[in-house]
XYZ file of C-alpha atoms in Angstrom:
736
model
C 48.521 -59.778 54.264
C 48.017 -56.934 56.910
C 46.001 -57.880 60.054
C 42.493 -56.697 60.285
C 41.143 -55.138 63.587
C 38.324 -56.969 65.301
C 35.242 -56.580 63.637
C 36.766 -55.605 60.331
C 38.112 -52.383 59.039
C 41.277 -51.168 57.769
C 44.522 -53.127 57.717
C 47.470 -51.806 59.371
C 49.108 -50.671 56.108
C 45.813 -48.826 55.250
C 45.638 -47.198 58.719
C 49.197 -46.138 58.134
C 48.583 -44.669 54.842
C 45.542 -42.847 56.123
C 47.512 -41.344 58.830
C 50.271 -40.476 56.628
C 47.910 -38.742 54.363
C 46.174 -36.815 57.193
C 49.572 -35.650 58.488
C 50.784 -34.383 55.067
C 47.482 -32.611 54.515
C 47.384 -31.119 58.125
C 51.149 -30.126 57.877
C 51.410 -28.789 54.306
C 48.033 -27.836 53.165
C 45.649 -27.272 55.804
C 47.414 -24.533 57.328
C 47.722 -22.609 54.306
C 44.491 -23.656 52.444
C 41.873 -23.907 54.995
C 43.132 -21.098 56.988
C 44.786 -18.491 54.758
C 45.537 -16.242 57.719
C 47.955 -18.827 59.095
C 50.751 -17.157 57.021
C 53.522 -18.421 55.057
C 53.740 -21.980 53.835
C 57.361 -21.956 53.416
C 57.401 -24.236 50.357
C 60.585 -24.332 48.287
C 59.506 -26.529 45.597
C 59.838 -25.227 42.119
C 56.572 -23.225 41.132
C 55.402 -22.770 44.648
C 54.062 -19.525 46.054
C 56.096 -18.451 49.131
C 53.293 -16.496 50.738
C 49.637 -17.314 50.213
C 48.587 -13.692 51.032
C 50.688 -12.525 48.042
C 48.416 -14.099 45.679
C 46.223 -11.564 43.990
C 42.835 -11.049 45.742
C 40.516 -11.050 42.752
C 40.100 -13.802 40.069
C 40.565 -12.403 36.641
C 37.607 -14.064 34.880
C 38.103 -13.484 31.117
C 34.972 -13.462 28.793
C 34.541 -16.844 27.316
C 35.637 -17.369 23.624
C 32.378 -17.878 21.551
C 31.326 -18.116 18.026
C 30.955 -15.121 15.881
C 28.247 -15.104 13.452
C 28.656 -13.114 10.029
C 25.391 -12.227 8.345
C 24.525 -10.575 5.053
C 22.545 -7.282 4.697
C 19.290 -9.509 4.664
C 20.069 -11.221 7.863
C 21.375 -14.404 6.262
C 24.139 -16.240 7.647
C 27.329 -16.060 5.728
C 29.552 -18.008 8.140
C 30.280 -18.807 11.699
C 33.961 -18.160 12.944
C 35.507 -18.930 16.105
C 38.831 -19.810 18.003
C 36.721 -21.999 20.202
C 33.287 -23.425 19.440
C 31.049 -22.172 22.227
C 27.783 -20.450 22.758
C 27.278 -19.292 26.391
C 23.795 -19.862 27.815
C 22.094 -19.440 31.192
C 21.557 -22.390 33.523
C 17.880 -22.223 32.807
C 18.770 -23.064 29.152
C 20.439 -26.315 30.459
C 18.568 -29.423 30.757
C 18.281 -30.333 34.599
C 19.669 -33.778 33.660
C 22.926 -32.329 32.422
C 23.275 -30.417 35.694
C 22.609 -33.375 37.961
C 24.914 -35.613 35.716
C 27.848 -33.332 35.877
C 27.513 -32.987 39.654
C 27.165 -36.547 40.204
C 30.235 -37.733 38.175
C 32.506 -34.850 38.802
C 31.608 -33.579 42.447
C 28.830 -35.403 44.256
C 29.328 -33.396 47.379
C 29.222 -30.047 45.321
C 26.319 -28.597 47.255
C 27.668 -29.718 50.715
C 31.207 -28.588 50.675
C 32.879 -25.305 50.265
C 35.520 -24.430 47.904
C 37.701 -27.107 49.032
C 36.261 -30.735 49.927
C 38.325 -31.872 52.910
C 36.356 -35.239 53.096
C 37.172 -35.793 49.412
C 40.960 -34.871 49.958
C 40.991 -37.607 52.604
C 39.197 -40.029 50.652
C 41.353 -39.498 47.600
C 44.634 -39.689 49.493
C 43.581 -42.876 51.187
C 42.301 -44.480 47.918
C 45.434 -43.362 46.167
C 47.577 -44.935 48.921
C 45.991 -48.047 48.572
C 46.177 -48.345 44.830
C 49.832 -47.360 44.731
C 49.127 -44.623 42.011
C 46.617 -41.756 41.374
C 43.145 -43.525 41.017
C 40.953 -40.541 42.255
C 41.221 -36.809 42.255
C 40.040 -34.401 44.894
C 39.279 -31.299 42.932
C 36.090 -29.814 43.425
C 33.763 -28.359 40.612
C 34.809 -25.067 41.755
C 38.616 -26.023 41.495
C 38.045 -27.402 38.050
C 36.180 -24.268 37.033
C 39.064 -22.105 38.084
C 41.543 -24.151 36.410
C 39.551 -24.016 33.121
C 39.502 -20.186 33.619
C 43.364 -20.292 33.763
C 43.355 -22.516 30.540
C 40.849 -20.132 28.606
C 42.845 -17.059 29.644
C 46.143 -18.825 28.186
C 44.255 -19.226 24.918
C 46.248 -20.949 22.175
C 49.653 -19.897 23.509
C 51.286 -23.191 24.273
C 53.687 -21.819 26.961
C 50.810 -20.255 28.813
C 48.653 -23.430 28.616
C 51.564 -25.321 30.087
C 51.783 -22.847 33.003
C 48.121 -23.014 33.523
C 48.193 -26.724 33.927
C 51.547 -27.502 35.361
C 51.542 -29.906 38.487
C 53.216 -27.605 41.029
C 52.328 -26.767 44.537
C 52.444 -23.036 43.589
C 49.965 -23.425 40.885
C 47.460 -25.579 43.106
C 47.655 -22.998 45.921
C 46.883 -20.174 43.465
C 43.951 -22.364 42.103
C 42.515 -23.106 45.589
C 42.656 -19.525 46.810
C 40.758 -18.370 43.786
C 38.211 -21.211 44.358
C 37.547 -19.862 47.766
C 36.961 -16.494 46.314
C 34.743 -17.871 43.564
C 32.698 -19.610 46.023
C 32.153 -16.596 48.211
C 31.211 -14.203 45.147
C 29.383 -16.297 42.847
C 27.449 -19.163 44.637
C 26.855 -22.552 43.730
C 24.327 -22.042 40.759
C 26.598 -19.474 39.023
C 29.568 -21.719 39.502
C 27.871 -24.734 37.936
C 26.479 -22.500 35.098
C 30.072 -21.247 34.447
C 31.524 -24.499 34.513
C 29.075 -25.953 32.075
C 29.948 -23.034 29.601
C 33.620 -23.344 29.906
C 34.423 -27.011 29.978
C 35.655 -28.859 26.951
C 33.421 -31.707 25.568
C 35.654 -32.892 22.609
C 34.932 -32.528 18.868
C 36.032 -28.987 19.048
C 32.989 -28.182 21.324
C 33.512 -25.897 24.255
C 30.444 -25.608 26.754
C 27.381 -27.743 26.930
C 25.448 -25.876 24.253
C 28.037 -26.356 21.567
C 28.462 -30.083 22.875
C 24.681 -30.634 22.381
C 24.635 -29.166 18.967
C 27.650 -31.082 17.795
C 26.509 -34.625 19.069
C 22.913 -34.274 18.971
C 22.000 -31.224 16.822
C 19.586 -29.934 19.567
C 19.763 -27.252 22.203
C 21.213 -28.023 25.725
C 17.902 -27.417 27.258
C 16.375 -30.219 25.197
C 18.898 -32.897 26.343
C 17.334 -36.202 27.695
C 18.768 -38.306 30.629
C 20.964 -40.555 28.612
C 22.084 -37.858 26.408
C 23.060 -35.733 29.472
C 24.973 -38.652 31.077
C 26.856 -39.204 27.864
C 27.999 -35.497 27.781
C 28.924 -35.611 31.335
C 31.089 -38.599 30.976
C 32.992 -37.023 28.255
C 34.482 -34.349 30.346
C 36.963 -36.583 32.279
C 38.698 -37.651 28.910
C 37.270 -36.009 25.774
C 39.307 -38.286 23.510
C 39.060 -41.559 25.280
C 35.209 -41.148 25.672
C 34.534 -39.626 22.324
C 31.135 -41.172 21.168
C 31.897 -40.533 17.556
C 35.273 -42.466 17.504
C 34.434 -44.987 20.101
C 30.950 -45.598 20.789
C 31.383 -48.599 22.997
C 33.850 -46.905 25.383
C 31.448 -43.779 25.455
C 28.456 -46.109 26.326
C 30.316 -47.835 29.258
C 31.257 -44.464 30.490
C 27.849 -43.076 30.105
C 26.443 -46.071 32.178
C 28.924 -45.151 34.870
C 27.568 -41.742 35.134
C 23.856 -42.965 35.226
C 24.670 -45.351 38.002
C 26.336 -42.478 39.888
C 23.368 -40.464 39.652
C 21.264 -43.072 40.998
C 23.879 -43.691 43.933
C 23.670 -40.149 44.704
C 19.952 -40.014 44.644
C 19.948 -37.655 41.671
C 17.708 -39.979 39.771
C 15.985 -43.431 40.768
C 17.606 -46.682 40.017
C 14.831 -47.417 37.664
C 15.462 -44.352 35.673
C 19.274 -45.365 35.627
C 18.532 -48.849 34.442
C 16.088 -47.616 31.722
C 18.479 -45.135 30.289
C 21.349 -47.523 30.524
C 19.430 -49.922 28.089
C 19.338 -47.271 25.434
C 21.658 -47.437 22.609
C 23.614 -44.215 21.786
C 21.993 -42.266 19.141
C 23.984 -39.399 17.812
C 22.846 -36.680 15.162
C 26.229 -35.126 14.562
C 26.627 -31.744 13.309
C 29.989 -31.418 11.792
C 31.858 -28.166 12.838
C 31.605 -25.375 10.149
C 34.213 -22.867 11.196
C 35.593 -20.015 9.129
C 35.231 -18.187 6.049
C 35.819 -21.392 4.066
C 32.381 -22.277 4.795
C 30.667 -19.416 3.144
C 28.440 -19.978 0.298
C 28.237 -18.180 -2.951
C 31.914 -17.336 -3.012
C 31.394 -14.893 -0.003
C 34.547 -16.503 1.684
C 36.664 -13.503 0.537
C 34.285 -10.953 1.744
C 34.081 -12.797 5.040
C 37.797 -12.607 5.269
C 37.549 -8.753 4.503
C 35.182 -8.412 7.393
C 37.837 -9.965 9.592
C 40.607 -7.766 8.400
C 38.392 -4.730 9.096
C 38.178 -5.631 12.766
C 41.864 -6.284 12.948
C 42.770 -3.227 11.261
C 40.393 -0.572 12.652
C 41.184 1.278 15.912
C 37.586 1.219 16.611
C 38.041 -2.372 17.940
C 41.048 -1.776 19.956
C 43.975 0.445 20.316
C 46.512 -2.116 19.075
C 46.514 -4.964 16.552
C 47.102 -7.232 19.462
C 44.088 -5.960 21.368
C 41.937 -6.197 18.210
C 43.222 -9.850 17.668
C 42.194 -10.751 21.224
C 38.759 -9.237 20.672
C 38.309 -11.141 17.352
C 39.334 -14.418 19.214
C 36.992 -13.771 22.141
C 34.295 -13.713 19.551
C 30.614 -13.827 20.660
C 29.836 -11.324 17.992
C 26.959 -10.982 15.606
C 28.292 -8.976 12.581
C 25.630 -7.720 10.099
C 27.362 -6.872 6.748
C 26.532 -4.780 3.868
C 26.708 -7.877 1.500
C 23.665 -7.886 -0.680
C 22.887 -11.749 -1.490
C 21.395 -10.896 -4.841
C 24.615 -9.005 -5.978
C 26.932 -11.575 -4.447
C 25.303 -14.420 -6.442
C 25.330 -12.421 -9.505
C 28.934 -11.555 -9.205
C 30.145 -15.171 -8.244
C 28.134 -16.632 -11.214
C 29.435 -14.101 -13.750
C 33.071 -14.626 -12.538
C 33.219 -18.395 -12.400
C 31.136 -18.833 -15.431
C 33.496 -17.038 -17.664
C 36.867 -17.721 -15.847
C 37.435 -21.209 -14.587
C 39.345 -21.966 -11.333
C 41.951 -23.924 -13.219
C 42.719 -21.222 -15.932
C 46.165 -19.774 -16.202
C 44.657 -16.432 -15.033
C 42.140 -15.475 -12.452
C 39.262 -12.984 -12.187
C 38.152 -10.657 -9.315
C 35.139 -8.310 -9.240
C 33.565 -5.947 -6.647
C 30.489 -3.913 -6.597
C 29.801 -0.966 -4.331
C 26.968 1.451 -3.637
C 27.499 5.165 -4.617
C 26.810 7.549 -1.881
C 27.247 5.055 0.924
C 30.292 3.233 0.232
C 28.659 0.069 0.999
C 30.347 -3.150 -0.462
C 27.339 -5.095 -1.996
C 29.426 -8.078 -3.422
C 32.912 -9.309 -3.756
C 33.834 -12.550 -5.744
C 36.575 -14.178 -7.680
C 37.217 -17.061 -9.843
C 39.592 -19.151 -7.590
C 37.823 -20.378 -4.537
C 38.610 -19.683 -1.102
C 40.607 -22.567 0.359
C 43.945 -24.508 0.595
C 43.523 -26.906 -2.177
C 44.683 -26.905 -5.746
C 43.304 -24.062 -7.692
C 42.251 -22.340 -4.478
C 43.698 -19.497 -2.743
C 43.255 -17.339 0.559
C 44.243 -14.101 -1.175
C 41.458 -11.678 -1.739
C 42.233 -10.369 -5.103
C 39.878 -7.579 -4.778
C 41.352 -5.672 -1.985
C 44.593 -4.163 -0.838
C 47.565 -5.766 0.708
C 46.918 -4.886 4.263
C 43.355 -6.328 4.071
C 44.427 -9.674 2.884
C 45.049 -8.747 -0.853
C 48.129 -8.697 -2.988
C 50.423 -5.771 -4.211
C 47.719 -4.702 -6.703
C 47.433 -4.648 -10.506
C 48.008 -1.690 -13.119
C 44.588 -0.415 -14.039
C 45.598 0.743 -17.589
C 43.294 2.839 -19.300
C 40.495 2.506 -16.642
C 42.683 5.397 -14.941
C 42.144 7.810 -17.891
C 38.816 9.167 -16.541
C 40.761 10.365 -13.339
C 43.064 12.240 -15.689
C 40.049 13.655 -17.458
C 38.369 14.672 -14.115
C 41.638 16.385 -12.917
C 41.946 18.282 -16.215
C 38.284 19.322 -16.036
C 38.817 20.626 -12.482
C 41.911 22.574 -13.676
C 39.769 24.346 -16.220
C 40.134 22.326 -19.287
C 37.340 22.190 -21.821
C 35.934 18.698 -22.726
C 36.142 19.999 -26.132
C 40.088 20.435 -25.657
C 41.661 19.136 -28.715
C 45.332 17.494 -29.129
C 47.047 16.435 -32.235
C 47.170 12.982 -30.760
C 49.278 11.224 -33.553
C 49.639 7.560 -33.473
C 53.121 7.862 -32.166
C 55.115 10.353 -30.471
C 58.184 11.069 -28.297
C 56.902 11.559 -24.597
C 56.963 15.264 -23.834
C 59.465 16.475 -21.239
C 59.818 18.109 -18.833
C 56.593 17.635 -17.029
C 55.544 19.232 -13.693
C 55.024 17.426 -10.472
C 53.886 18.597 -6.974
C 57.458 19.068 -5.838
C 59.165 20.103 -9.200
C 59.633 18.515 -12.698
C 59.974 15.106 -14.183
C 62.460 14.788 -17.004
C 62.623 11.831 -19.289
C 64.596 10.427 -22.208
C 63.782 9.649 -25.724
C 61.208 6.951 -25.415
C 58.115 7.054 -27.418
C 54.382 6.322 -26.741
C 51.856 4.987 -29.327
C 48.071 4.213 -29.734
C 46.591 0.732 -29.900
C 46.230 0.896 -33.718
C 47.828 2.815 -36.485
C 44.358 4.117 -37.379
C 44.174 6.086 -34.391
C 45.548 9.555 -35.592
C 44.060 12.782 -34.249
C 43.264 15.556 -33.725
C 40.798 14.291 -31.139
C 38.745 16.043 -28.550
C 38.172 14.479 -25.099
C 35.000 12.790 -25.983
C 36.348 10.696 -28.863
C 39.626 10.288 -27.185
C 37.960 8.726 -24.210
C 35.700 6.498 -26.247
C 38.695 5.202 -28.431
C 41.069 5.103 -25.398
C 43.606 7.189 -27.416
C 46.950 7.065 -25.495
C 48.696 10.041 -27.075
C 45.746 12.250 -26.267
C 45.984 11.595 -22.716
C 49.829 11.842 -22.577
C 49.360 15.345 -24.214
C 46.642 16.162 -21.645
C 48.796 15.306 -18.590
C 51.765 17.066 -20.023
C 49.628 20.203 -20.333
C 48.268 20.249 -16.668
C 51.052 18.377 -14.975
C 51.113 15.345 -12.735
C 50.249 17.006 -9.337
C 46.503 17.566 -10.328
C 46.068 14.120 -11.233
C 47.720 12.755 -7.956
C 45.475 14.943 -5.936
C 42.412 14.023 -7.770
C 43.260 10.307 -7.228
C 43.607 10.969 -3.641
C 40.318 12.698 -3.309
C 38.605 9.824 -5.213
C 40.251 7.326 -2.618
C 42.689 5.800 -5.125
C 45.758 4.481 -3.288
C 48.257 1.918 -4.313
C 47.292 -1.578 -2.872
C 50.734 -1.986 -1.302
C 50.097 1.280 0.606
C 52.872 3.275 -0.987
C 52.288 6.815 -2.302
C 51.337 6.953 -6.015
C 54.498 7.740 -7.974
C 54.597 11.015 -9.820
C 55.863 9.850 -13.195
C 54.280 10.287 -16.579
C 53.107 6.595 -16.544
C 50.373 7.571 -14.593
C 48.748 8.895 -17.647
C 48.496 5.287 -18.861
C 47.633 3.881 -15.588
C 50.723 2.746 -13.772
C 49.689 2.701 -10.135
C 48.939 -0.800 -8.866
C 45.416 -0.714 -7.383
C 42.761 -3.194 -6.215
C 39.295 -3.784 -7.992
C 37.718 -2.383 -4.710
C 39.674 0.846 -5.094
C 38.687 1.082 -8.654
C 34.994 0.283 -8.125
C 34.781 2.834 -5.276
C 36.530 5.477 -7.357
C 34.084 5.205 -10.120
C 31.253 5.577 -7.673
C 32.390 9.185 -7.267
C 31.191 9.735 -10.714
C 27.969 8.180 -10.074
C 27.441 10.055 -7.091
C 27.783 13.539 -8.724
C 31.323 13.980 -7.524
C 31.138 13.028 -3.902
C 33.549 10.154 -2.830
C 32.749 7.832 0.089
C 35.008 5.463 1.716
C 34.166 1.723 1.429
C 32.519 0.121 4.313
C 31.568 -3.613 4.952
C 29.918 -3.787 8.400
C 26.259 -2.294 9.141
C 26.336 -3.106 12.920
C 27.759 -5.363 15.506
C 26.421 -6.764 18.835
C 28.458 -8.663 21.494
C 27.361 -11.674 23.354
C 25.172 -9.567 25.864
C 23.342 -7.913 22.973
C 25.201 -4.606 23.364
C 25.809 -2.609 20.197
C 29.383 -1.888 19.311
C 30.640 1.142 17.463
C 31.498 0.356 13.925
C 33.328 2.152 11.257
C 31.123 4.575 9.222
C 31.745 5.822 5.698
C 33.152 9.246 5.346
C 32.122 11.262 2.223
C 33.762 14.424 0.861
C 33.328 16.151 -2.450
C 36.198 15.118 -4.669
C 35.013 17.319 -7.918
C 32.366 19.437 -9.008
C 28.901 18.199 -9.969
C 29.494 19.607 -13.358
C 32.974 17.714 -13.737
C 31.250 14.380 -12.676
C 28.294 14.960 -15.164
C 31.127 15.651 -17.829
C 32.767 12.184 -17.035
C 29.287 10.650 -17.105
C 28.813 11.755 -20.424
C 32.336 10.784 -21.721
C 31.940 7.221 -20.154
C 28.475 6.821 -21.537
C 30.125 7.129 -24.994
C 32.491 4.259 -23.993
C 29.655 1.700 -23.560
C 27.422 3.153 -26.234
C 29.950 3.129 -29.318
C 33.365 2.892 -27.832
C 35.649 0.408 -26.718
C 33.157 -0.914 -24.064
C 30.385 -1.639 -26.208
C 30.158 -5.350 -25.027
C 29.654 -4.221 -21.394
C 26.798 -1.856 -21.990
C 23.561 -2.680 -20.004
C 20.099 -3.098 -21.533
C 17.374 -0.900 -20.525
C 19.363 1.359 -17.981
C 21.925 4.037 -18.200
C 25.490 2.792 -17.651
C 29.129 4.122 -18.149
C 32.436 2.909 -17.906
C 35.826 2.295 -19.240
C 38.043 -0.594 -20.552
C 41.651 -1.172 -19.655
C 44.563 -3.396 -20.657
C 48.074 -3.332 -19.481
C 51.413 -3.447 -21.410
C 52.094 -7.003 -22.499
C 48.586 -7.901 -21.468
C 49.368 -8.891 -17.918
C 45.939 -7.521 -16.741
C 42.532 -6.450 -18.438
C 39.936 -4.532 -16.669
C 36.416 -3.038 -17.143
C 35.225 -0.499 -14.418
C 31.781 1.094 -14.745
C 28.504 2.158 -13.129
C 24.918 3.019 -12.898
C 23.482 5.639 -10.665
C 22.938 2.808 -8.115
C 25.980 0.693 -8.366
C 29.557 0.746 -9.353
C 31.868 -2.403 -10.191
C 35.209 -3.373 -11.280
C 36.344 -6.556 -12.895
C 39.974 -7.565 -13.193
C 41.444 -10.472 -15.034
C 45.044 -11.447 -15.009
C 47.764 -13.290 -13.380
C 48.169 -12.547 -9.642
C 51.852 -13.438 -10.029
C 52.190 -10.988 -12.816
C 54.013 -13.582 -15.022
C 51.483 -14.948 -17.595
C 50.730 -12.714 -20.540
C 47.342 -13.031 -22.073
C 48.334 -13.688 -25.675
C 47.245 -16.979 -27.176
C 45.341 -18.150 -24.030
C 42.235 -19.923 -23.221
C 40.090 -18.494 -20.549
C 36.769 -19.881 -19.516
C 36.911 -22.363 -22.521
C 37.309 -19.418 -25.144
C 40.615 -19.006 -26.946
C 41.905 -15.430 -27.226
C 44.799 -14.558 -29.471
C 45.012 -11.327 -27.454
C 42.866 -10.381 -24.236
C 41.060 -6.855 -24.323
C 39.301 -5.217 -21.586
C 36.201 -5.314 -23.635
C 36.119 -8.961 -24.409
C 36.623 -10.664 -21.205
C 36.263 -8.360 -18.081
C 33.470 -6.285 -19.972
C 31.102 -9.335 -20.229
C 31.745 -10.414 -16.752
C 30.918 -6.856 -15.701
C 27.769 -6.863 -17.750
C 26.406 -10.079 -16.417
C 27.340 -9.321 -12.879
C 25.615 -5.837 -12.886
C 22.490 -7.047 -14.758
C 21.885 -9.754 -12.187
C 22.401 -7.456 -9.345
C 20.367 -4.741 -10.822
C 17.380 -7.033 -11.641
C 14.198 -5.793 -10.341
C 15.671 -2.476 -8.936
C 15.134 1.094 -10.102
C 16.691 2.300 -13.257
C 17.454 6.050 -12.827
C 19.249 8.001 -15.472
C 22.830 9.246 -15.133
C 23.028 12.999 -14.990
C 25.123 14.312 -17.777
C 26.098 17.608 -19.562
C 26.147 17.870 -23.348
C 29.709 17.912 -24.939
C 30.272 19.514 -28.292
C 32.203 17.853 -30.979
C 35.927 18.774 -31.488
C 38.839 17.404 -33.144
C 38.686 15.869 -36.732
C 35.098 14.956 -36.739
C 33.871 18.079 -35.801
C 32.717 19.181 -39.269
C 31.608 15.757 -40.093
C 29.130 15.086 -37.351
C 27.832 18.442 -35.904
C 25.017 16.841 -33.765
C 26.817 14.021 -32.286
C 30.608 14.248 -31.606
C 32.746 11.419 -31.468
C 32.162 9.370 -34.539
C 29.010 8.915 -36.681
C 26.555 7.359 -34.072
C 22.785 7.493 -33.702
C 21.193 9.338 -31.003
C 21.652 7.871 -27.432
C 19.154 5.134 -26.343
C 19.226 4.758 -22.663
C 20.851 1.410 -21.787
C 21.452 0.559 -25.422
C 24.288 -1.419 -26.464
C 25.515 1.182 -28.534
C 25.177 2.354 -32.154
C 27.499 2.188 -35.048
C 31.089 3.174 -35.043
C 33.815 2.941 -37.262
C 37.458 1.409 -37.475
C 38.613 -0.691 -34.703
C 35.983 0.300 -32.399
C 33.682 -2.444 -33.703
C 36.350 -5.112 -32.388
C 37.118 -6.019 -28.787
C 39.236 -3.354 -27.802
C 40.076 -0.676 -25.447
C 43.170 -1.046 -23.751
C 46.452 -0.381 -24.798
C 49.673 -2.068 -25.532
C 53.087 -0.458 -25.727
C 55.762 -3.326 -26.368
C 59.138 -2.191 -24.855
C 57.783 0.869 -23.337
C 57.935 0.375 -19.469
C 61.523 1.606 -19.300
C 60.603 5.236 -19.659
C 57.769 5.290 -17.236
C 58.843 3.160 -14.290
C 56.133 0.770 -14.990
C 54.289 -1.087 -17.799
C 52.383 0.947 -20.199
C 48.800 1.666 -20.498
């Protein structure tokens, strides 16, 4: 045992250790840290900085990552998303107890020293020498704050995090110089505020506000003494002192903090003793992060909002910059999602197509004239489990969706609109036989398409012309539209599709092949809903939007993408299409989708071999599209049970149609019921002489919103699409 000095004191070993510590500090640190002007440190260790003055003069303080809150159009919360759960608050919004507690346990001399606590360094060196290990650190609260800034800036990059925390002289020197700068520029109160907002408290909580919410379900300003001491104790080792997983260890640490507060006169001993007797009482709020927590099936819409921010240049010049902005968070995003519409969509989709069915369903509703997306839902929930998916079946590939699905006969109104714009009359008739060779050649934008000897046929043998446009649309007569597109060419159709905002879901150009007459381009439900909104909006197409407004953490409003509207067709063409598609839901293939008590219009569609079935329709104030099929494009919908109902063959009318009707009925409940503007269409084709007053087939006068009158032939059955076995070889896609 070492000898003591007279009157007690340090042993010779302890004195030697202290002397050594002071010598090291003076020789290697003091000259460079306390006196930056002293010049080069001359440190050759790996990671060291050779010249103190070469370190950048300004500390780059990144904005802290915070929660982003996504709201619906009424202000209701859809979800909170974050890379780090944090809410930045002012010091005045933090309990005085948490301020005192963190200072007492982390840096009791915080208000007495500068950026570097020389007395603390000497004390730590001496204590560590005595213990033979590292039992005490000497970093000030300011130094810890700077270190946390480096870690925050590193984000989730493991290499950058390692660099920010590496134990090298160079990193320590850099940290200490920045600490000096921070002390000079921010002052003690701001440093304390920043530290309490940046530090990690365990359980995914960053900053004292998030920690207070996580452990006690209250704001940081309402923390009591014992609660504050508990949180302050966690900081040193969030896993070890986690009160959720090890309450006994957390309580011991809390009481250590309380006693330290008493020792430093932050509180009285009586206060510390009283608080130490209290048991730990948690009111844990489990973290709810991400679109997976959204209710009413809005997870996919939530994910779409994220994709908007990641893809739109309004939020950064590069995708990397936009990704950094999203991860930084702190945004309040008010969206276009209408809660009434969303609930109605989700109920309709999940009530008629189950999550464990062999096929899925997706539906989207938009507002004509504004492009606002009002609802977006699908049958398979947002998630990672069985019968769940993260693929948004309603949108294009670059926005989190798939490669799209052929729309079948729901594309026929686009062809009709192109023909009307080209000068064709809605009374134009064609022979429209049940089966015919595909006409060739057909003109394109760049020349001509020439095909082989394949044939095209209608759904049923009873469908034999001549037909005019009205009855051909109501019955979805394939050969009529093949003859129509052969007459006007493919180019006007491609141009009309583009004007209406129709693009392939994979981002590629629409192929100029005759298969376009039967709906070959793979598209998303959002695309089709928004395209049909053009008809409802009297020929003016508007780009879809999902965001109303965004404010950042400071309350500053950010610029958000606005809808862009343009005239895609004349008012007369749009009114004519309205008249044609009203006939579909009144006594054509879409009778099962017609709405009660209000004008509606729409079109059914099924693809070759029943890989997909559609209904797309609209009223003056809403347009929606419903798709049902296998996202993998493998399961044909023959002899299949969907939503508990068996189908020998799925039609656009019998599955997507009722979903559309239910979704739209609920969404429109309590809202105005204006009429669709139409123009009268005279009769043509084989029924011209038989039904001079009506057109199409013998039906009673139109009753707004009615489910339709009579009708003959197969129109009384679920129908509407088209199915052309063996036909895809000619057209470069499935049939229509």
